[in-house]
Amino acid sequence: MLKKSILNVAIPTPVKSLFDYSVNSESKIKPQIGQRIQVPFGNKKRLGFIHDISSSSKVSKSKLKPFLEIIDEAPIVDSETRELIKWCSNYYHYPIGSVYSTAVPKYLRDLKYPNNIEHKAFMGVAEERKILTKAQKKALKESEKYLKNNNVLLLNGITGSGKTEIYMRLIEKELELGRQALFLVPEIGLTPQTANVLTARFGDLVNIIHSGTSPKTRAAVWVAAQKGLAQLVVGTRSAVFTPFSSLGIIVVDEEHDQSYKQQNGLMYSARDLAVVKAKKLNAKLILGSATPSFESFFNVKNKKYNTVEINKRVFSTPLPENKIIDLRLHPITKGLTKPLIKDITKQLGKNKQVLIYLNRRGYAPLTMCEDCGHIEDCPRCDTSLVLHKKINLLKCHHCAYQKTQPPLCSECGCNNVIVGKGTQQLEEGLRDQFPNEEILRIDRDTTRSQKKRELAMELAHSGEAKILIGTQMLTKGHDFPNLSMVAIINADQGLFGSDFRSSELFAQHYLQASGRSGRRNERGLVVVQTHNPNHPLLKKIINNNYKSFFDDSIKERINHLWPPFYGAALLRAEATNKTKVFEFLSKISRFGETLKNQKTLFLGPVSSPIERKLGKHRGQILLLNKNRKKLHSTLNQVILFIEKNDINKGVRWIIDVDPIDMS
Ligand code: ADP
Ligand code: ZN
């Protein structure tokens, strides 16, 4: 047998392959898989990871260069993490070297090594546990039963059912046994609440990593978790790559949340990776939500996942009452109708807090001239500009383009007319109506800095701000004790979306928003403004029947061969020249016809819904196949075809597997 002496080194480059190096006989450290290594690359030095060691290479012996230096005595990427990285590279069709860049903290990729985090043994919880309600007790028992065989568990508990308490009990069990736990949340900066609850319960055992964490701390947590020193890691998306020496359980809270999917570079889903990771590490996995993703529900339907339901709220307050305001009968001023104003007044009179939900920031989503119909749009992106009134700027929400609002229509010179509503305009309307109330708008524009964000959240949670205005950012998992009413300003915006997921998203946003109301003693109220009060979907959602909404909607998905029934991948191309985009995509769809036996559907090429972005024309093909394996084999052949025939000159292309943003 040949001695294994060829190092396959992963280096972040746009190229798919690994790079081979021979052993440097002067090296004092013996090469091992998972170590960082310095290698010659062109006429530069590069840092890479030893991904594998093999006995032969396609590179001829004379061309094979020895490595320069091994950085680590012991591997810093363990074999399970390496397997996860490999899985990612295959599944998302992304160069393996670049997957390392996403998975491994930057600090470690910069040749540094953090200090150790001190190990703290689990000595019991820091605060007293809550006494479980009957419904929680039952759910916990069932969960434990299902988790025994390490199958994925979907905890589907309505808003306010006390899911966090269940997660904490399950985590505690694992900690007691000396095992580690990973808790994933959608966005810590916006919802510090869950992290705070966990910290109160588990004290300094909690290691939090999120977008604001320093690179050094991030790396320290990574290393400590790998050595088994960090026992409980709480983090956003990328925390799923944290290595563990003895992982007992992963919790994915609000598993339906779209921010688990990265939208650039390696477009991975942290929720889906958590499933793969739990399997590899033989850990328990619990996905929790009041409004599960169709993907997870479908897996329950197909008996791949187990499920436990909680249909009672902790404070036994029933779910809120729903009330529809028919916009065909009531005129709107700055987002508000008379009956809505009356309802808000009534709640404020009882000294309660209200939340006004509108998933559109800015003042007006588009400005249109009444005379000539001219719409101000972004010269680079073909999307309408959003008016931000305070600063008098028209902004593109897709790129950084902005310009001052022209005083007159730039086409015909008459007065600009504002149509459509954003949170800013709503705020203005509410200030007109309620000049003496504390009004607080929370969206990405008002919470750019961490300080502003924290202050806003404090005012909202203390109940000091009586009227909260917000986008979906404000509805994620918050628990406002004194909030008694939620108003949905424009349901039509969600009911008539452009892609097959629009209704699922709307139902999730609606129920998450309405779930903020009446979480304590008194039953809450949800007021919905719509032009379509009889929309069947709206009726289902209003009756809080998410499950039956799913049962109906999934039939449609099955009929149309949409995900999760079929697996999907989006191939998107961009170029300065539109013809180039379509030439490229047409070649691919013609190639697709030669792959008939794979039964992959090639839908397109079509222009992307946002036809132009940052000055580039955009087009796409959607690939669908019921058989995921075949979908991936088609993708591999498509990629090979592109690379072999060099058809992508001047075209930037990407593949997005399990896409959620098709715009
Ligand atoms: P969910 O995530 O299911 O919407 P939470 O976990 O946020 O619900 O719980 C809602 C509220 O109920 C929180 O304020 C939580 O502290 C409280 N809570 C949960 N379980 C109990 C319990 N058994 N006894 C008292 N309060 C509880
Ligand atoms: Zn733009």
mmCIF file of N, CA and C in Angstrom, residues 458-571:
data_model
loop_
_atom_site.group_PDB
_atom_site.id
_atom_site.type_symbol
_atom_site.label_atom_id
_atom_site.label_comp_id
_atom_site.label_asym_id
_atom_site.label_seq_id
_atom_site.Cartn_x
_atom_site.Cartn_y
_atom_site.Cartn_z
ATOM 1 N N GLU A 458 -36.309 48.582 25.236
ATOM 2 C CA GLU A 458 -36.584 48.847 26.637
ATOM 3 C C GLU A 458 -37.904 49.604 26.799
ATOM 4 N N LEU A 459 -38.056 50.654 25.974
ATOM 5 C CA LEU A 459 -39.284 51.445 26.024
ATOM 6 C C LEU A 459 -40.500 50.599 25.664
ATOM 7 N N ALA A 460 -40.310 49.686 24.718
ATOM 8 C CA ALA A 460 -41.418 48.837 24.292
ATOM 9 C C ALA A 460 -41.782 47.846 25.385
ATOM 10 N N HIS A 461 -40.767 47.220 25.983
ATOM 11 C CA HIS A 461 -41.033 46.174 26.976
ATOM 12 C C HIS A 461 -41.552 46.730 28.301
ATOM 13 N N SER A 462 -41.052 47.913 28.664
ATOM 14 C CA SER A 462 -41.508 48.476 29.938
ATOM 15 C C SER A 462 -42.954 48.942 29.831
ATOM 16 N N GLY A 463 -43.429 49.089 28.607
ATOM 17 C CA GLY A 463 -44.805 49.548 28.425
ATOM 18 C C GLY A 463 -44.910 51.058 28.424
ATOM 19 N N GLU A 464 -43.755 51.714 28.539
ATOM 20 C CA GLU A 464 -43.742 53.177 28.552
ATOM 21 C C GLU A 464 -44.278 53.726 27.235
ATOM 22 N N ALA A 465 -43.824 53.131 26.138
ATOM 23 C CA ALA A 465 -44.361 53.511 24.828
ATOM 24 C C ALA A 465 -45.713 52.828 24.666
ATOM 25 N N LYS A 466 -46.732 53.626 24.511
ATOM 26 C CA LYS A 466 -48.085 53.070 24.469
ATOM 27 C C LYS A 466 -48.458 52.557 23.087
ATOM 28 N N ILE A 467 -47.981 53.271 22.049
ATOM 29 C CA ILE A 467 -48.280 52.833 20.695
ATOM 30 C C ILE A 467 -46.980 52.402 20.029
ATOM 31 N N LEU A 468 -46.902 51.115 19.662
ATOM 32 C CA LEU A 468 -45.724 50.608 18.977
ATOM 33 C C LEU A 468 -46.060 50.449 17.501
ATOM 34 N N ILE A 469 -45.181 50.967 16.643
ATOM 35 C CA ILE A 469 -45.369 50.780 15.218
ATOM 36 C C ILE A 469 -44.205 49.932 14.747
ATOM 37 N N GLY A 470 -44.481 48.888 13.990
ATOM 38 C CA GLY A 470 -43.338 48.099 13.580
ATOM 39 C C GLY A 470 -43.560 47.193 12.400
ATOM 40 N N THR A 471 -42.422 46.780 11.824
ATOM 41 C CA THR A 471 -42.405 45.770 10.779
ATOM 42 C C THR A 471 -42.326 44.417 11.478
ATOM 43 N N GLN A 472 -42.093 43.350 10.729
ATOM 44 C CA GLN A 472 -42.043 42.018 11.352
ATOM 45 C C GLN A 472 -40.927 41.897 12.386
ATOM 46 N N MET A 473 -39.977 42.823 12.289
ATOM 47 C CA MET A 473 -38.908 42.870 13.269
ATOM 48 C C MET A 473 -39.439 42.928 14.702
ATOM 49 N N LEU A 474 -40.546 43.627 14.851
ATOM 50 C CA LEU A 474 -41.106 43.868 16.175
ATOM 51 C C LEU A 474 -41.968 42.691 16.658
ATOM 52 N N THR A 475 -42.318 41.810 15.754
ATOM 53 C CA THR A 475 -43.275 40.760 16.133
ATOM 54 C C THR A 475 -42.591 39.457 16.473
ATOM 55 N N LYS A 476 -41.280 39.390 16.259
ATOM 56 C CA LYS A 476 -40.571 38.136 16.471
ATOM 57 C C LYS A 476 -40.431 37.773 17.937
ATOM 58 N N GLY A 477 -41.234 36.864 18.406
ATOM 59 C CA GLY A 477 -41.027 36.258 19.712
ATOM 60 C C GLY A 477 -41.098 37.168 20.931
ATOM 61 N N HIS A 478 -41.474 38.422 20.769
ATOM 62 C CA HIS A 478 -41.503 39.300 21.932
ATOM 63 C C HIS A 478 -42.666 38.985 22.862
ATOM 64 N N ASP A 479 -42.448 39.308 24.120
ATOM 65 C CA ASP A 479 -43.479 39.109 25.123
ATOM 66 C C ASP A 479 -43.713 40.458 25.807
ATOM 67 N N PHE A 480 -44.747 41.191 25.351
ATOM 68 C CA PHE A 480 -45.088 42.474 25.955
ATOM 69 C C PHE A 480 -46.283 42.271 26.883
ATOM 70 N N PRO A 481 -46.049 42.281 28.189
ATOM 71 C CA PRO A 481 -47.102 41.890 29.136
ATOM 72 C C PRO A 481 -48.363 42.740 29.040
ATOM 73 N N ASN A 482 -48.221 44.033 28.746
ATOM 74 C CA ASN A 482 -49.380 44.924 28.814
ATOM 75 C C ASN A 482 -50.028 45.201 27.456
ATOM 76 N N LEU A 483 -49.584 44.446 26.452
ATOM 77 C CA LEU A 483 -50.088 44.710 25.110
ATOM 78 C C LEU A 483 -51.423 43.997 24.881
ATOM 79 N N SER A 484 -52.443 44.757 24.489
ATOM 80 C CA SER A 484 -53.769 44.153 24.402
ATOM 81 C C SER A 484 -54.344 44.150 22.993
ATOM 82 N N MET A 485 -53.702 44.873 22.074
ATOM 83 C CA MET A 485 -54.268 44.929 20.728
ATOM 84 C C MET A 485 -53.179 45.005 19.661
ATOM 85 N N VAL A 486 -53.413 44.291 18.559
ATOM 86 C CA VAL A 486 -52.521 44.358 17.414
ATOM 87 C C VAL A 486 -53.346 44.776 16.207
ATOM 88 N N ALA A 487 -52.857 45.741 15.449
ATOM 89 C CA ALA A 487 -53.558 46.128 14.225
ATOM 90 C C ALA A 487 -52.714 45.755 13.024
ATOM 91 N N ILE A 488 -53.330 45.057 12.068
ATOM 92 C CA ILE A 488 -52.653 44.728 10.819
ATOM 93 C C ILE A 488 -53.149 45.757 9.801
ATOM 94 N N ILE A 489 -52.256 46.654 9.409
ATOM 95 C CA ILE A 489 -52.676 47.801 8.604
ATOM 96 C C ILE A 489 -53.112 47.413 7.203
ATOM 97 N N ASN A 490 -52.370 46.480 6.606
ATOM 98 C CA ASN A 490 -52.680 46.144 5.224
ATOM 99 C C ASN A 490 -52.496 44.654 4.974
ATOM 100 N N ALA A 491 -53.593 43.897 5.093
ATOM 101 C CA ALA A 491 -53.503 42.452 4.893
ATOM 102 C C ALA A 491 -53.337 42.121 3.416
ATOM 103 N N ASP A 492 -53.806 42.983 2.546
ATOM 104 C CA ASP A 492 -53.771 42.688 1.109
ATOM 105 C C ASP A 492 -52.343 42.554 0.587
ATOM 106 N N GLN A 493 -51.461 43.325 1.190
ATOM 107 C CA GLN A 493 -50.053 43.278 0.839
ATOM 108 C C GLN A 493 -49.526 41.834 0.932
ATOM 109 N N GLY A 494 -49.997 41.092 1.927
ATOM 110 C CA GLY A 494 -49.521 39.727 2.112
ATOM 111 C C GLY A 494 -50.351 38.703 1.358
ATOM 112 N N LEU A 495 -51.631 38.989 1.176
ATOM 113 C CA LEU A 495 -52.510 38.015 0.530
ATOM 114 C C LEU A 495 -52.214 37.868 -0.958
ATOM 115 N N PHE A 496 -51.707 38.942 -1.560
ATOM 116 C CA PHE A 496 -51.497 38.897 -3.003
ATOM 117 C C PHE A 496 -50.032 39.059 -3.365
ATOM 118 N N GLY A 497 -49.207 38.221 -2.825
ATOM 119 C CA GLY A 497 -47.781 38.279 -3.113
ATOM 120 C C GLY A 497 -47.481 37.596 -4.436
ATOM 121 N N SER A 498 -46.209 37.667 -4.848
ATOM 122 C CA SER A 498 -45.895 37.203 -6.192
ATOM 123 C C SER A 498 -45.376 35.770 -6.256
ATOM 124 N N ASP A 499 -44.871 35.191 -5.164
ATOM 125 C CA ASP A 499 -44.412 33.815 -5.333
ATOM 126 C C ASP A 499 -45.196 32.822 -4.472
ATOM 127 N N PHE A 500 -44.926 31.543 -4.696
ATOM 128 C CA PHE A 500 -45.775 30.511 -4.093
ATOM 129 C C PHE A 500 -45.703 30.486 -2.571
ATOM 130 N N ARG A 501 -44.692 31.157 -2.014
ATOM 131 C CA ARG A 501 -44.567 31.152 -0.558
ATOM 132 C C ARG A 501 -45.271 32.334 0.115
ATOM 133 N N SER A 502 -45.799 33.262 -0.676
ATOM 134 C CA SER A 502 -46.361 34.491 -0.105
ATOM 135 C C SER A 502 -47.400 34.221 0.973
ATOM 136 N N SER A 503 -48.308 33.283 0.716
ATOM 137 C CA SER A 503 -49.381 33.069 1.678
ATOM 138 C C SER A 503 -48.864 32.434 2.967
ATOM 139 N N GLU A 504 -47.888 31.545 2.829
ATOM 140 C CA GLU A 504 -47.285 30.944 4.026
ATOM 141 C C GLU A 504 -46.648 32.025 4.891
ATOM 142 N N LEU A 505 -45.913 32.919 4.226
ATOM 143 C CA LEU A 505 -45.253 34.005 4.954
ATOM 144 C C LEU A 505 -46.266 34.915 5.626
ATOM 145 N N PHE A 506 -47.321 35.214 4.884
ATOM 146 C CA PHE A 506 -48.342 36.096 5.441
ATOM 147 C C PHE A 506 -48.969 35.463 6.686
ATOM 148 N N ALA A 507 -49.305 34.193 6.593
ATOM 149 C CA ALA A 507 -49.913 33.507 7.734
ATOM 150 C C ALA A 507 -48.972 33.542 8.937
ATOM 151 N N GLN A 508 -47.685 33.317 8.678
ATOM 152 C CA GLN A 508 -46.707 33.333 9.775
ATOM 153 C C GLN A 508 -46.599 34.721 10.389
ATOM 154 N N HIS A 509 -46.482 35.732 9.533
ATOM 155 C CA HIS A 509 -46.375 37.101 10.056
ATOM 156 C C HIS A 509 -47.635 37.490 10.817
ATOM 157 N N TYR A 510 -48.768 37.137 10.260
ATOM 158 C CA TYR A 510 -50.034 37.497 10.891
ATOM 159 C C TYR A 510 -50.152 36.863 12.282
ATOM 160 N N LEU A 511 -49.932 35.561 12.335
ATOM 161 C CA LEU A 511 -50.115 34.876 13.618
ATOM 162 C C LEU A 511 -49.032 35.245 14.628
ATOM 163 N N GLN A 512 -47.828 35.497 14.143
ATOM 164 C CA GLN A 512 -46.774 35.948 15.053
ATOM 165 C C GLN A 512 -47.122 37.327 15.615
ATOM 166 N N ALA A 513 -47.618 38.210 14.736
ATOM 167 C CA ALA A 513 -47.991 39.554 15.193
ATOM 168 C C ALA A 513 -49.168 39.457 16.160
ATOM 169 N N SER A 514 -50.190 38.723 15.773
ATOM 170 C CA SER A 514 -51.376 38.658 16.627
ATOM 171 C C SER A 514 -51.053 37.969 17.954
ATOM 172 N N GLY A 515 -50.061 37.086 17.935
ATOM 173 C CA GLY A 515 -49.659 36.383 19.154
ATOM 174 C C GLY A 515 -49.032 37.287 20.201
ATOM 175 N N ARG A 516 -48.709 38.522 19.829
ATOM 176 C CA ARG A 516 -48.147 39.460 20.812
ATOM 177 C C ARG A 516 -49.233 40.020 21.700
ATOM 178 N N SER A 517 -50.474 39.843 21.314
ATOM 179 C CA SER A 517 -51.546 40.543 22.005
ATOM 180 C C SER A 517 -52.221 39.675 23.065
ATOM 181 N N GLY A 518 -52.558 40.293 24.187
ATOM 182 C CA GLY A 518 -53.307 39.611 25.240
ATOM 183 C C GLY A 518 -52.642 38.374 25.778
ATOM 184 N N ARG A 519 -51.362 38.478 26.149
ATOM 185 C CA ARG A 519 -50.649 37.295 26.613
ATOM 186 C C ARG A 519 -50.781 37.079 28.115
ATOM 187 N N ARG A 520 -51.419 38.008 28.825
ATOM 188 C CA ARG A 520 -51.566 37.818 30.264
ATOM 189 C C ARG A 520 -53.017 37.524 30.646
ATOM 190 N N ASN A 521 -53.639 38.490 31.329
ATOM 191 C CA ASN A 521 -54.932 38.165 31.930
ATOM 192 C C ASN A 521 -56.127 38.320 30.999
ATOM 193 N N GLU A 522 -56.052 39.391 30.192
ATOM 194 C CA GLU A 522 -57.229 39.729 29.425
ATOM 195 C C GLU A 522 -57.063 39.271 27.983
ATOM 196 N N ARG A 523 -58.155 38.804 27.391
ATOM 197 C CA ARG A 523 -58.088 38.372 26.010
ATOM 198 C C ARG A 523 -57.746 39.558 25.103
ATOM 199 N N GLY A 524 -56.845 39.321 24.134
ATOM 200 C CA GLY A 524 -56.417 40.383 23.248
ATOM 201 C C GLY A 524 -57.340 40.577 22.058
ATOM 202 N N LEU A 525 -57.013 41.607 21.283
ATOM 203 C CA LEU A 525 -57.809 41.931 20.109
ATOM 204 C C LEU A 525 -56.865 42.123 18.921
ATOM 205 N N VAL A 526 -57.271 41.567 17.759
ATOM 206 C CA VAL A 526 -56.517 41.813 16.539
ATOM 207 C C VAL A 526 -57.447 42.467 15.537
ATOM 208 N N VAL A 527 -57.035 43.602 15.014
ATOM 209 C CA VAL A 527 -57.857 44.314 14.037
ATOM 210 C C VAL A 527 -57.133 44.292 12.693
ATOM 211 N N VAL A 528 -57.819 43.823 11.669
ATOM 212 C CA VAL A 528 -57.209 43.679 10.346
ATOM 213 C C VAL A 528 -57.879 44.597 9.348
ATOM 214 N N GLN A 529 -57.114 45.389 8.632
ATOM 215 C CA GLN A 529 -57.674 46.203 7.551
ATOM 216 C C GLN A 529 -57.419 45.495 6.226
ATOM 217 N N THR A 530 -58.467 45.321 5.419
ATOM 218 C CA THR A 530 -58.302 44.643 4.135
ATOM 219 C C THR A 530 -59.382 45.068 3.153
ATOM 220 N N HIS A 531 -59.036 44.980 1.875
ATOM 221 C CA HIS A 531 -60.038 45.181 0.826
ATOM 222 C C HIS A 531 -60.746 43.869 0.514
ATOM 223 N N ASN A 532 -60.261 42.769 1.098
ATOM 224 C CA ASN A 532 -60.767 41.435 0.748
ATOM 225 C C ASN A 532 -61.203 40.654 1.974
ATOM 226 N N PRO A 533 -62.234 41.145 2.673
ATOM 227 C CA PRO A 533 -62.614 40.520 3.942
ATOM 228 C C PRO A 533 -63.073 39.062 3.791
ATOM 229 N N ASN A 534 -63.429 38.646 2.562
ATOM 230 C CA ASN A 534 -63.912 37.275 2.396
ATOM 231 C C ASN A 534 -62.871 36.330 1.821
ATOM 232 N N HIS A 535 -61.658 36.780 1.732
ATOM 233 C CA HIS A 535 -60.591 35.919 1.212
ATOM 234 C C HIS A 535 -60.522 34.645 2.062
ATOM 235 N N PRO A 536 -60.630 33.457 1.429
ATOM 236 C CA PRO A 536 -60.686 32.210 2.205
ATOM 237 C C PRO A 536 -59.464 31.995 3.090
ATOM 238 N N LEU A 537 -58.314 32.388 2.556
ATOM 239 C CA LEU A 537 -57.079 32.224 3.312
ATOM 240 C C LEU A 537 -57.102 33.081 4.577
ATOM 241 N N LEU A 538 -57.565 34.300 4.419
ATOM 242 C CA LEU A 538 -57.635 35.218 5.553
ATOM 243 C C LEU A 538 -58.533 34.641 6.636
ATOM 244 N N LYS A 539 -59.640 34.027 6.205
ATOM 245 C CA LYS A 539 -60.582 33.457 7.169
ATOM 246 C C LYS A 539 -59.940 32.340 7.995
ATOM 247 N N LYS A 540 -59.199 31.469 7.323
ATOM 248 C CA LYS A 540 -58.514 30.369 8.016
ATOM 249 C C LYS A 540 -57.541 30.920 9.053
ATOM 250 N N ILE A 541 -56.789 31.888 8.624
ATOM 251 C CA ILE A 541 -55.755 32.426 9.503
ATOM 252 C C ILE A 541 -56.404 33.115 10.700
ATOM 253 N N ILE A 542 -57.460 33.847 10.422
ATOM 254 C CA ILE A 542 -58.142 34.568 11.485
ATOM 255 C C ILE A 542 -58.717 33.609 12.519
ATOM 256 N N ASN A 543 -59.152 32.452 12.057
ATOM 257 C CA ASN A 543 -59.658 31.462 13.006
ATOM 258 C C ASN A 543 -58.528 30.700 13.686
ATOM 259 N N ASN A 544 -57.324 31.186 13.508
ATOM 260 C CA ASN A 544 -56.165 30.568 14.142
ATOM 261 C C ASN A 544 -55.969 29.140 13.743
ATOM 262 N N ASN A 545 -56.391 28.838 12.531
ATOM 263 C CA ASN A 545 -56.279 27.466 12.109
ATOM 264 C C ASN A 545 -55.098 27.287 11.160
ATOM 265 N N TYR A 546 -53.928 27.444 11.714
ATOM 266 C CA TYR A 546 -52.724 27.359 10.892
ATOM 267 C C TYR A 546 -52.578 25.974 10.280
ATOM 268 N N LYS A 547 -52.937 24.961 11.089
ATOM 269 C CA LYS A 547 -52.804 23.577 10.628
ATOM 270 C C LYS A 547 -53.705 23.323 9.425
ATOM 271 N N SER A 548 -54.931 23.790 9.504
ATOM 272 C CA SER A 548 -55.831 23.520 8.391
ATOM 273 C C SER A 548 -55.485 24.413 7.189
ATOM 274 N N PHE A 549 -54.946 25.565 7.482
ATOM 275 C CA PHE A 549 -54.401 26.412 6.414
ATOM 276 C C PHE A 549 -53.292 25.657 5.685
ATOM 277 N N PHE A 550 -52.448 24.987 6.460
ATOM 278 C CA PHE A 550 -51.379 24.184 5.851
ATOM 279 C C PHE A 550 -51.965 23.036 5.026
ATOM 280 N N ASP A 551 -52.920 22.311 5.617
ATOM 281 C CA ASP A 551 -53.500 21.159 4.919
ATOM 282 C C ASP A 551 -54.070 21.552 3.559
ATOM 283 N N ASP A 552 -54.700 22.715 3.498
ATOM 284 C CA ASP A 552 -55.252 23.188 2.226
ATOM 285 C C ASP A 552 -54.167 23.660 1.273
ATOM 286 N N SER A 553 -53.260 24.468 1.821
ATOM 287 C CA SER A 553 -52.246 25.072 0.957
ATOM 288 C C SER A 553 -51.277 24.029 0.405
ATOM 289 N N ILE A 554 -51.026 22.977 1.180
ATOM 290 C CA ILE A 554 -50.056 21.989 0.705
ATOM 291 C C ILE A 554 -50.611 21.250 -0.512
ATOM 292 N N LYS A 555 -51.929 21.123 -0.575
ATOM 293 C CA LYS A 555 -52.541 20.487 -1.756
ATOM 294 C C LYS A 555 -52.188 21.283 -3.008
ATOM 295 N N GLU A 556 -52.260 22.589 -2.874
ATOM 296 C CA GLU A 556 -51.916 23.456 -3.996
ATOM 297 C C GLU A 556 -50.447 23.305 -4.381
ATOM 298 N N ARG A 557 -49.601 23.236 -3.354
ATOM 299 C CA ARG A 557 -48.172 23.072 -3.634
ATOM 300 C C ARG A 557 -47.932 21.749 -4.356
ATOM 301 N N ILE A 558 -48.670 20.718 -3.933
ATOM 302 C CA ILE A 558 -48.496 19.406 -4.564
ATOM 303 C C ILE A 558 -48.978 19.465 -6.013
ATOM 304 N N ASN A 559 -50.121 20.093 -6.219
ATOM 305 C CA ASN A 559 -50.647 20.232 -7.578
ATOM 306 C C ASN A 559 -49.689 20.953 -8.508
ATOM 307 N N HIS A 560 -49.037 21.972 -7.963
ATOM 308 C CA HIS A 560 -48.152 22.780 -8.808
ATOM 309 C C HIS A 560 -46.700 22.329 -8.759
ATOM 310 N N LEU A 561 -46.450 21.221 -8.068
ATOM 311 C CA LEU A 561 -45.086 20.683 -7.933
ATOM 312 C C LEU A 561 -44.116 21.666 -7.287
ATOM 313 N N TRP A 562 -44.644 22.454 -6.366
ATOM 314 C CA TRP A 562 -43.776 23.384 -5.651
ATOM 315 C C TRP A 562 -43.150 22.708 -4.434
ATOM 316 N N PRO A 563 -42.063 23.312 -3.889
ATOM 317 C CA PRO A 563 -41.547 22.850 -2.602
ATOM 318 C C PRO A 563 -42.604 23.027 -1.508
ATOM 319 N N PRO A 564 -42.634 22.228 -0.474
ATOM 320 C CA PRO A 564 -41.651 21.177 -0.169
ATOM 321 C C PRO A 564 -41.943 19.847 -0.863
ATOM 322 N N PHE A 565 -42.999 19.801 -1.702
ATOM 323 C CA PHE A 565 -43.296 18.553 -2.400
ATOM 324 C C PHE A 565 -42.153 18.207 -3.351
ATOM 325 N N TYR A 566 -41.724 19.166 -4.140
ATOM 326 C CA TYR A 566 -40.565 19.009 -5.007
ATOM 327 C C TYR A 566 -39.373 19.759 -4.404
ATOM 328 N N GLY A 567 -38.198 19.250 -4.650
ATOM 329 C CA GLY A 567 -36.994 19.975 -4.268
ATOM 330 C C GLY A 567 -36.730 21.048 -5.314
ATOM 331 N N ALA A 568 -36.182 22.181 -4.899
ATOM 332 C CA ALA A 568 -35.982 23.274 -5.845
ATOM 333 C C ALA A 568 -34.584 23.859 -5.738
ATOM 334 N N ALA A 569 -34.101 24.350 -6.865
ATOM 335 C CA ALA A 569 -32.864 25.123 -6.886
ATOM 336 C C ALA A 569 -33.024 26.216 -7.928
ATOM 337 N N LEU A 570 -32.519 27.377 -7.593
ATOM 338 C CA LEU A 570 -32.628 28.510 -8.500
ATOM 339 C C LEU A 570 -31.259 28.787 -9.100
ATOM 340 N N LEU A 571 -31.211 28.845 -10.423
ATOM 341 C CA LEU A 571 -29.973 29.247 -11.076
ATOM 342 C C LEU A 571 -30.169 30.674 -11.566
#
